[in-house]
Tab-separated table of C-alpha atoms in Angstrom:
chain	number	residue	atom	x	y	z
A	1	MET	CA	-20.462	-46.237	-15.235
A	2	ALA	CA	-24.068	-45.348	-15.977
A	3	TYR	CA	-25.409	-45.349	-19.501
A	4	GLN	CA	-26.072	-41.903	-20.939
A	5	ASN	CA	-28.442	-41.520	-23.829
A	6	PRO	CA	-26.563	-39.596	-26.558
A	7	VAL	CA	-29.781	-37.874	-27.618
A	8	GLU	CA	-30.119	-36.271	-24.202
A	9	ASN	CA	-26.567	-34.888	-24.436
A	10	PHE	CA	-27.133	-33.362	-27.843
A	11	SER	CA	-27.426	-29.608	-27.585
A	12	CYS	CA	-28.539	-26.826	-29.879
A	13	GLN	CA	-25.066	-25.314	-29.575
A	14	ARG	CA	-23.500	-28.503	-30.889
A	15	LEU	CA	-25.900	-28.518	-33.845
A	16	ARG	CA	-25.151	-24.838	-34.505
A	17	ASP	CA	-21.396	-25.514	-34.379
A	18	ARG	CA	-21.618	-28.429	-36.789
A	19	THR	CA	-23.821	-26.484	-39.203
A	20	ALA	CA	-21.443	-23.517	-39.095
A	21	LEU	CA	-18.515	-25.833	-39.808
A	22	ASN	CA	-20.329	-27.322	-42.802
A	23	VAL	CA	-21.100	-23.874	-44.204
A	24	ILE	CA	-17.481	-22.766	-43.724
A	25	LEU	CA	-16.223	-25.893	-45.470
A	26	ASP	CA	-18.633	-25.327	-48.363
A	27	GLU	CA	-17.460	-21.734	-48.736
A	28	THR	CA	-13.798	-22.815	-48.623
A	29	VAL	CA	-14.320	-25.424	-51.316
A	30	LEU	CA	-16.202	-22.938	-53.505
A	31	SER	CA	-13.343	-20.473	-53.123
A	32	ALA	CA	-10.885	-23.131	-54.294
A	33	PHE	CA	-13.161	-23.984	-57.223
A	34	SER	CA	-13.311	-20.312	-58.176
A	35	GLU	CA	-9.528	-20.122	-58.293
A	36	THR	CA	-9.404	-23.287	-60.394
A	37	ILE	CA	-12.022	-21.897	-62.782
A	38	SER	CA	-9.934	-18.755	-63.158
A	39	ALA	CA	-6.937	-20.859	-64.193
A	40	LEU	CA	-9.097	-22.852	-66.609
A	41	ARG	CA	-10.485	-19.638	-68.104
A	42	ASP	CA	-6.932	-18.376	-68.687
A	43	GLY	CA	-6.162	-21.681	-70.401
A	44	GLY	CA	-9.146	-21.355	-72.718
A	45	ASP	CA	-11.100	-24.352	-71.445
A	46	PRO	CA	-14.489	-24.530	-73.206
A	47	LEU	CA	-16.257	-25.947	-70.128
A	48	VAL	CA	-15.649	-22.876	-67.950
A	49	PRO	CA	-19.254	-21.571	-68.263
A	50	GLU	CA	-20.612	-24.894	-66.989
A	51	PHE	CA	-18.222	-24.878	-64.022
A	52	GLU	CA	-19.158	-21.290	-63.244
A	53	HIS	CA	-22.832	-22.241	-63.269
A	54	VAL	CA	-22.222	-25.058	-60.779
A	55	VAL	CA	-20.271	-22.785	-58.423
A	56	ARG	CA	-22.930	-20.064	-58.701
A	57	SER	CA	-25.684	-22.584	-57.926
A	58	HIS	CA	-23.850	-23.819	-54.836
A	59	ARG	CA	-23.269	-20.260	-53.637
A	60	ILE	CA	-26.977	-19.551	-53.978
A	61	GLY	CA	-27.655	-22.723	-51.985
A	62	ILE	CA	-25.406	-21.502	-49.174
A	63	ILE	CA	-27.164	-18.127	-49.144
A	64	LYS	CA	-30.538	-19.875	-48.925
A	65	GLN	CA	-29.282	-22.155	-46.155
A	66	ARG	CA	-28.061	-19.154	-44.152
A	67	ALA	CA	-31.403	-17.381	-44.682
A	68	ILE	CA	-33.416	-20.404	-43.523
A	69	LEU	CA	-31.221	-20.905	-40.477
A	70	GLY	CA	-31.409	-17.201	-39.676
A	71	ALA	CA	-35.189	-17.283	-39.894
A	72	ALA	CA	-35.149	-20.207	-37.467
A	73	GLY	CA	-33.092	-18.142	-35.037
A	74	ILE	CA	-29.848	-19.995	-35.655
A	75	ASP	CA	-27.160	-17.369	-36.166
A	76	LEU	CA	-23.989	-18.685	-37.766
């Protein structure tokens, strides 16, 4: 069996698929956090504004990531 360089087998489609998976996972986790924050808000937790800020910041990061990838021609 001949040796195949893994770098040569790496494709743009594979990179696109992995990036899309990471974005989907991030969005799923943020959705779960949002539901948890809602439950904490109903319970009167004083740290809810800080949690909301973190989730909002991560959502903005995902939007920026999608914009940068879109500008590079990588459509997720």
